[in-house]
Amino acid sequence: MGSISLSQTDPTATKNTDLPTFKTPWHPTPLIESTTLSRAAGCRIFLKLENLQPSGSFKSRAMGNQILSHLRKAEHAHRAVHFYASSGGNAGLAAVCAARTLGYPCTVVVPVSTKPLMVTKLRRAGAADVIQHGETFAEAGLYMKEVVMQTQSAGEEEVVKIALHPFDNEPIWEGNSTIVDELVHQIPSPAGPEEEAIHAGRALPVDAIICSVGGGGLLNGLVAGIERARLSSSSLAEPVKPVHLLAVETKGTDSLAAALQHQELVSLPKITSQATSLGAVRVSERTFQYAVNPPSGVKVHSAVLSDAEAARGVLRLADEERMLVELACGVCVEAAVGGGSSSSSAYKKRKYVDEGYGDDRLSAGENDDEGFSPVHSPLPAAASLSSKLKQLIPDLNEDSRVVIVVCGGSNVTIDMAAEWRKMLSEGWA
């Protein structure tokens, strides 16, 4: 896993040889190109597999870097530190995993409504304690700060107690921005003058990145990473062609869409979606500002899908890519491919170029003897713009590159996916 220096996740940090260095509590994740999802979407779909992080989600980067930001402080050097988190979802699990990797305890306080599945996962991950209190995460968080963190056990006089936020601070966004640092090296270089011209001036050669939005920590990190990549590029062509960021929410967690509709930050009265890991009733101020006025080279789009559509995305990923993820992740898949045509008449033969992604389906009968793979051909507008993604970002075509951040998530089981399949077969919409 390696170690991390003071400046690797904080460009403004000043090195101090008296401070310890720490292992990085997350790791680089693969990027694969999906033949099947590309066919359904009508463009090239790449999957950034954040579901392979130690905690099962991208939150390993977010919470891991937030924890590191505290451990790098001089006042915490060589002292006993105890972390506290009030998220019973992926952020809480990531906090426990990251803290344990670095050798520190982490206590999690969650509402009494937290599912036994997540409580069990938190305990098995090595949480120092899992305390259930209150009806909401706000009540759990208040109890954590005012009671749990104030209670002093024997021998704890010298322990530094630190509360962690699930999405709203700079170290979290900086941790998430490392996704883009990896994409810069993982995305295939443009092939030929035509593709080079298309992507000239972009921070990285992708047309769009799709991510889900809860509080906005992932979106903030992606924007920051794209901006850093653009500024570090040796050839900034003008005008800058934007990388489109598609920010997807489920109906009932759509706090970003509501803020954009009202042109100001608003709080949802409650979360009514089953995608509870997107359940921030209000996005961060930075997220709203990025959506309204993104930096040069970025354009943000908002989309809201139903829980049923998110479930379809979960099942698509399970069926086509053998991956099981939460509704909060499935909604991104469905935003990319939902509504697309799969008619064989919509495809042409195009030479498949092996770019090292190891897609075993290419040797399982989907290619002919000459090594060709069926992909979308240029069609009349009504057919070529059939997928949801192309309705949201009409400039895309069959050669466009779209990255889906497969954010993962642990609040899902095979039984839950089977239930969603049953509900969809019975007309869930």
XYZ file of C-alpha atoms in Angstrom:
429
model
C 0.000 0.000 0.000
C 3.036 2.262 0.450
C 3.413 5.404 2.505
C 2.278 8.941 2.003
C 4.323 12.095 2.471
C 3.110 15.382 3.871
C 2.631 16.962 0.476
C 1.136 14.092 -1.530
C -2.448 14.921 -0.607
C -1.962 18.504 0.528
C -0.012 20.620 -1.975
C 0.281 23.449 0.571
C 1.728 21.284 3.335
C 5.267 22.040 4.520
C 7.515 19.070 5.138
C 8.738 18.572 8.679
C 11.128 15.686 9.199
C 10.042 15.437 12.836
C 6.538 14.370 11.797
C 5.784 10.742 10.983
C 4.757 9.477 7.570
C 1.775 7.174 7.112
C 0.578 4.421 4.852
C -2.018 5.449 2.306
C -5.335 3.927 3.494
C -6.677 3.585 -0.051
C -5.209 2.264 -3.266
C -5.333 3.007 -7.008
C -8.268 1.304 -8.716
C -8.523 -0.171 -12.219
C -10.221 1.464 -15.171
C -11.907 -0.954 -17.586
C -13.787 -0.398 -20.822
C -17.144 -2.178 -20.900
C -18.085 -3.611 -24.283
C -21.655 -4.367 -23.250
C -22.424 -1.057 -21.580
C -20.756 0.809 -24.438
C -23.070 -0.945 -26.859
C -26.130 -0.011 -24.810
C -25.041 3.615 -24.347
C -23.922 4.216 -27.905
C -20.519 5.526 -26.837
C -17.385 4.201 -25.143
C -18.090 3.491 -21.467
C -15.201 3.164 -19.023
C -15.716 2.000 -15.436
C -13.532 3.414 -12.635
C -13.796 0.621 -10.086
C -13.979 2.413 -6.736
C -15.994 -0.550 -5.445
C -12.602 -2.283 -5.053
C -11.409 0.102 -2.338
C -10.735 -1.422 1.130
C -14.109 -0.212 2.447
C -15.955 -1.113 -0.746
C -16.440 2.498 -1.891
C -14.641 5.694 -2.943
C -15.125 6.884 0.632
C -11.811 5.186 1.442
C -10.133 8.111 -0.328
C -12.348 10.729 1.303
C -12.229 9.536 4.895
C -8.682 8.248 4.565
C -7.344 11.624 3.513
C -9.404 13.428 6.148
C -7.857 11.190 8.808
C -4.383 11.780 7.363
C -4.967 15.548 7.438
C -5.396 15.332 11.215
C -2.493 12.949 11.773
C -0.155 15.258 9.796
C -0.773 18.131 12.206
C 2.192 18.838 14.443
C 0.036 19.005 17.577
C -1.105 15.412 17.002
C 2.314 13.940 16.298
C 3.308 11.027 18.534
C 0.074 11.264 20.540
C -2.773 8.805 21.051
C -5.649 9.720 18.716
C -9.225 8.391 18.667
C -11.517 9.148 15.712
C -15.307 9.429 15.812
C -17.782 9.238 12.933
C -21.559 9.664 12.928
C -22.203 8.064 9.542
C -23.498 4.517 9.621
C -23.136 4.181 5.868
C -20.140 4.059 3.579
C -18.379 7.048 5.185
C -18.503 5.427 8.612
C -17.237 2.124 7.258
C -14.458 3.875 5.348
C -13.461 5.811 8.467
C -13.157 2.600 10.459
C -11.181 0.842 7.718
C -8.816 3.784 7.226
C -8.270 4.376 10.939
C -7.571 0.689 11.549
C -5.140 0.575 8.608
C -3.227 3.457 10.162
C -3.336 1.906 13.614
C -5.904 4.165 15.315
C -9.299 3.422 16.887
C -12.553 4.754 15.447
C -15.952 4.819 17.167
C -19.137 5.164 15.126
C -22.440 6.565 16.395
C -25.517 5.799 14.266
C -29.295 6.214 14.597
C -31.345 3.357 15.977
C -32.838 2.917 12.507
C -29.493 1.829 11.032
C -29.862 -1.590 9.466
C -28.309 -4.551 11.330
C -26.329 -5.319 8.156
C -24.370 -2.059 8.467
C -23.924 -2.334 12.226
C -22.470 -5.799 11.728
C -20.160 -4.598 8.952
C -18.905 -1.735 11.124
C -18.108 -4.119 13.969
C -16.426 -6.634 11.676
C -14.332 -3.891 10.108
C -12.862 -3.230 13.544
C -14.794 -0.289 14.973
C -13.752 0.454 18.535
C -17.453 0.714 19.314
C -20.734 1.110 17.460
C -23.301 3.108 19.416
C -26.917 3.500 18.304
C -28.747 6.628 19.426
C -31.483 8.926 18.103
C -33.878 8.796 15.201
C -31.713 10.671 12.662
C -28.044 11.041 11.799
C -28.230 14.631 13.059
C -29.326 13.367 16.479
C -26.657 10.662 16.394
C -23.988 13.220 15.488
C -25.032 15.605 18.246
C -24.995 12.769 20.788
C -21.562 11.741 19.541
C -20.084 15.220 20.086
C -21.909 16.206 23.274
C -21.936 12.877 25.119
C -19.758 10.140 23.646
C -16.712 12.311 22.958
C -17.058 14.058 26.323
C -17.103 10.823 28.297
C -13.628 10.096 29.581
C -12.503 6.555 30.322
C -9.698 5.628 32.643
C -6.331 6.485 31.122
C -7.786 8.679 28.366
C -6.484 12.011 29.642
C -3.912 12.266 26.854
C -6.102 10.943 24.041
C -6.883 13.382 21.218
C -10.533 12.942 20.164
C -11.368 13.939 16.603
C -14.794 14.084 14.942
C -14.937 13.299 11.209
C -17.298 14.843 8.663
C -18.764 12.568 5.962
C -18.404 14.935 2.978
C -17.864 18.642 3.617
C -14.208 19.669 3.998
C -11.124 20.228 1.872
C -9.188 17.056 2.813
C -12.180 14.938 1.762
C -12.334 16.655 -1.621
C -8.562 16.406 -2.032
C -8.730 12.680 -1.334
C -11.449 12.208 -3.932
C -9.486 14.271 -6.463
C -6.890 11.484 -6.650
C -9.407 9.616 -8.836
C -8.626 12.118 -11.593
C -4.870 11.829 -10.959
C -5.212 8.140 -11.819
C -7.501 8.717 -14.801
C -4.877 10.997 -16.370
C -2.607 7.944 -16.722
C -5.298 5.304 -17.301
C -7.392 6.808 -20.099
C -6.050 5.718 -23.511
C -4.313 8.455 -25.452
C -6.239 9.882 -28.410
C -5.810 7.671 -31.476
C -4.933 9.716 -34.520
C -5.232 13.388 -35.496
C -9.037 13.399 -35.420
C -9.276 12.299 -31.775
C -6.374 14.566 -30.821
C -8.276 17.513 -32.295
C -11.455 16.554 -30.436
C -9.719 16.448 -27.056
C -7.303 19.339 -27.596
C -7.435 21.674 -24.613
C -9.086 19.191 -22.271
C -7.535 18.271 -18.940
C -7.796 14.595 -19.910
C -9.133 12.910 -23.051
C -12.634 12.113 -21.835
C -15.904 13.684 -22.908
C -17.831 13.068 -19.688
C -17.557 11.678 -16.164
C -20.667 10.401 -14.382
C -20.905 10.402 -10.597
C -23.660 10.288 -8.016
C -24.202 13.169 -5.585
C -25.096 12.976 -1.918
C -23.470 15.845 -0.057
C -21.181 16.563 -2.996
C -17.794 15.394 -1.739
C -17.156 13.223 -4.804
C -18.232 15.908 -7.290
C -16.058 18.486 -5.528
C -13.060 16.174 -5.722
C -13.564 15.437 -9.407
C -13.815 19.142 -10.270
C -10.693 19.906 -8.233
C -8.816 17.044 -9.884
C -9.796 18.124 -13.396
C -8.775 21.696 -12.635
C -5.394 20.549 -11.278
C -4.813 18.374 -14.345
C -5.728 21.252 -16.660
C -3.390 23.698 -14.939
C -0.524 21.189 -14.985
C -0.985 20.412 -18.677
C 1.865 21.556 -20.901
C -0.480 22.381 -23.788
C -3.544 24.403 -22.864
C -5.258 24.936 -26.179
C -7.895 27.666 -26.449
C -10.787 27.638 -26.227
C -10.815 24.991 -23.532
C -13.202 22.165 -24.349
C -15.055 21.158 -21.194
C -15.113 17.775 -19.559
C -18.810 17.237 -18.859
C -19.626 16.148 -15.303
C -23.007 14.465 -14.987
C -24.150 14.709 -11.350
C -26.852 12.091 -10.742
C -29.291 11.833 -7.827
C -32.314 9.705 -7.044
C -35.715 11.322 -6.563
C -36.014 11.850 -2.831
C -32.301 12.637 -2.351
C -32.131 15.349 -5.012
C -30.783 18.224 -2.924
C -28.479 19.464 -5.705
C -31.285 19.522 -8.291
C -33.498 21.366 -5.808
C -30.763 23.933 -5.163
C -30.295 24.502 -8.891
C -34.031 24.868 -9.364
C -34.246 27.517 -6.640
C -30.844 29.047 -7.500
C -29.811 28.801 -3.856
C -28.954 26.149 -1.297
C -32.048 24.444 0.059
C -32.623 21.587 2.473
C -34.935 18.720 1.646
C -37.617 18.158 4.305
C -36.614 14.490 4.476
C -35.009 11.691 2.474
C -37.617 9.557 0.728
C -35.391 7.481 -1.576
C -34.098 3.982 -0.853
C -30.648 5.209 -1.927
C -29.873 6.243 1.639
C -26.134 6.691 1.068
C -27.080 9.740 -1.044
C -29.159 10.985 1.859
C -27.718 14.433 2.529
C -30.648 16.824 2.796
C -28.397 19.692 1.688
C -25.317 19.708 -0.554
C -22.186 21.607 0.407
C -21.799 25.245 -0.587
C -18.794 24.294 -2.750
C -20.893 21.743 -4.664
C -23.569 24.307 -5.427
C -21.010 26.849 -6.601
C -19.289 24.290 -8.838
C -22.637 23.371 -10.398
C -23.630 27.007 -11.005
C -20.231 28.413 -11.933
C -17.696 25.641 -12.602
C -14.066 26.451 -13.401
C -12.854 26.664 -16.984
C -12.732 23.245 -18.599
C -15.672 21.780 -16.667
C -19.407 21.783 -17.329
C -21.774 20.305 -14.721
C -25.132 18.719 -15.586
C -27.755 17.574 -13.081
C -29.969 14.515 -13.525
C -32.561 12.904 -11.245
C -33.692 9.299 -11.713
C -36.128 7.127 -9.785
C -35.220 4.355 -7.365
C -36.544 1.871 -9.918
C -34.157 3.221 -12.548
C -31.305 3.010 -10.041
C -32.252 -0.616 -9.404
C -32.119 -1.309 -13.143
C -28.597 0.088 -13.155
C -27.612 -2.175 -10.268
C -28.928 -5.207 -12.145
C -27.250 -4.146 -15.392
C -23.894 -4.005 -13.616
C -24.518 -7.331 -11.890
C -25.626 -9.064 -15.089
C -23.105 -7.536 -17.486
C -20.038 -6.922 -15.319
C -20.556 -9.310 -12.376
C -20.407 -6.468 -9.826
C -22.868 -5.806 -6.981
C -23.268 -2.177 -5.945
C -25.748 0.045 -4.110
C -28.623 1.985 -5.657
C -26.492 5.114 -5.248
C -24.064 3.610 -7.736
C -26.562 1.879 -10.009
C -28.190 5.234 -10.724
C -25.015 6.317 -12.566
C -25.068 3.222 -14.762
C -28.697 3.798 -15.664
C -28.032 7.464 -16.427
C -25.478 6.286 -18.977
C -27.292 3.431 -20.674
C -30.963 3.629 -19.756
C -33.241 4.007 -22.755
C -30.578 2.932 -25.227
C -31.364 0.743 -28.221
C -29.936 -2.775 -28.338
C -31.280 -3.660 -31.788
C -28.691 -5.468 -33.889
C -29.468 -3.080 -36.752
C -28.004 -0.284 -34.654
C -24.489 -1.703 -34.831
C -21.672 -1.747 -37.315
C -18.424 -3.731 -37.331
C -15.388 -1.873 -36.078
C -11.897 -3.170 -35.493
C -11.341 -3.812 -31.796
C -8.116 -2.356 -30.482
C -6.782 -4.170 -27.425
C -5.866 -1.414 -24.971
C -4.950 -3.724 -22.138
C -8.273 -3.842 -20.320
C -8.484 -7.642 -20.399
C -12.175 -7.894 -21.287
C -12.599 -11.668 -21.383
C -15.864 -11.342 -23.304
C -13.830 -10.524 -26.391
C -12.775 -14.183 -26.487
C -16.209 -15.512 -25.566
C -17.992 -15.257 -28.893
C -18.773 -11.536 -29.118
C -16.115 -11.005 -31.835
C -15.829 -12.690 -35.170
C -12.696 -14.479 -36.364
C -11.162 -11.250 -37.640
C -11.239 -9.598 -34.238
C -14.128 -7.233 -34.829
C -16.579 -6.090 -32.161
C -20.093 -4.725 -32.809
C -20.615 -1.106 -31.735
C -23.132 1.598 -32.517
C -22.992 2.967 -36.038
C -23.889 6.536 -36.907
C -27.688 6.607 -37.045
C -30.324 9.217 -37.676
C -30.711 11.625 -34.757
C -33.760 9.932 -33.250
C -31.938 6.606 -32.949
C -28.438 7.808 -32.077
C -29.745 9.985 -29.250
C -31.855 7.262 -27.678
C -29.964 6.795 -24.398
C -30.516 9.021 -21.356
C -26.880 10.060 -21.452
C -27.153 11.415 -24.977
C -30.350 13.248 -24.099
C -28.484 14.969 -21.260
C -25.271 15.615 -23.229
C -26.343 15.672 -26.910
C -22.831 16.252 -28.319
C -21.761 12.665 -27.616
C -21.292 10.098 -30.400
C -20.154 6.485 -30.689
C -16.487 7.460 -30.278
C -17.033 9.644 -27.208
C -15.349 8.519 -23.981
C -17.462 8.450 -20.828
C -16.176 7.395 -17.396
C -18.622 6.101 -14.793
C -17.287 6.331 -11.246
C -18.404 2.976 -9.844
C -18.634 4.346 -6.319
C -19.608 0.944 -4.874
C -21.209 0.808 -1.445
C -21.722 -1.850 1.202
C -25.429 -1.517 1.949
C -26.454 -4.126 -0.624
C -26.886 -7.890 -0.705
C -27.756 -10.503 -3.312
C -31.162 -10.855 -1.687
C -31.803 -7.117 -2.033
C -30.880 -7.241 -5.724
C -33.188 -10.224 -6.214
C -36.027 -8.317 -4.563
C -35.444 -5.327 -6.860
C -35.522 -7.642 -9.871
C -38.842 -9.045 -8.691
C -40.274 -5.569 -8.099
C -39.204 -4.423 -11.548
C -40.804 -7.460 -13.159
C -44.022 -6.521 -11.396
C -44.047 -2.989 -12.775
C -41.949 -0.937 -10.325
C -41.292 2.348 -12.085
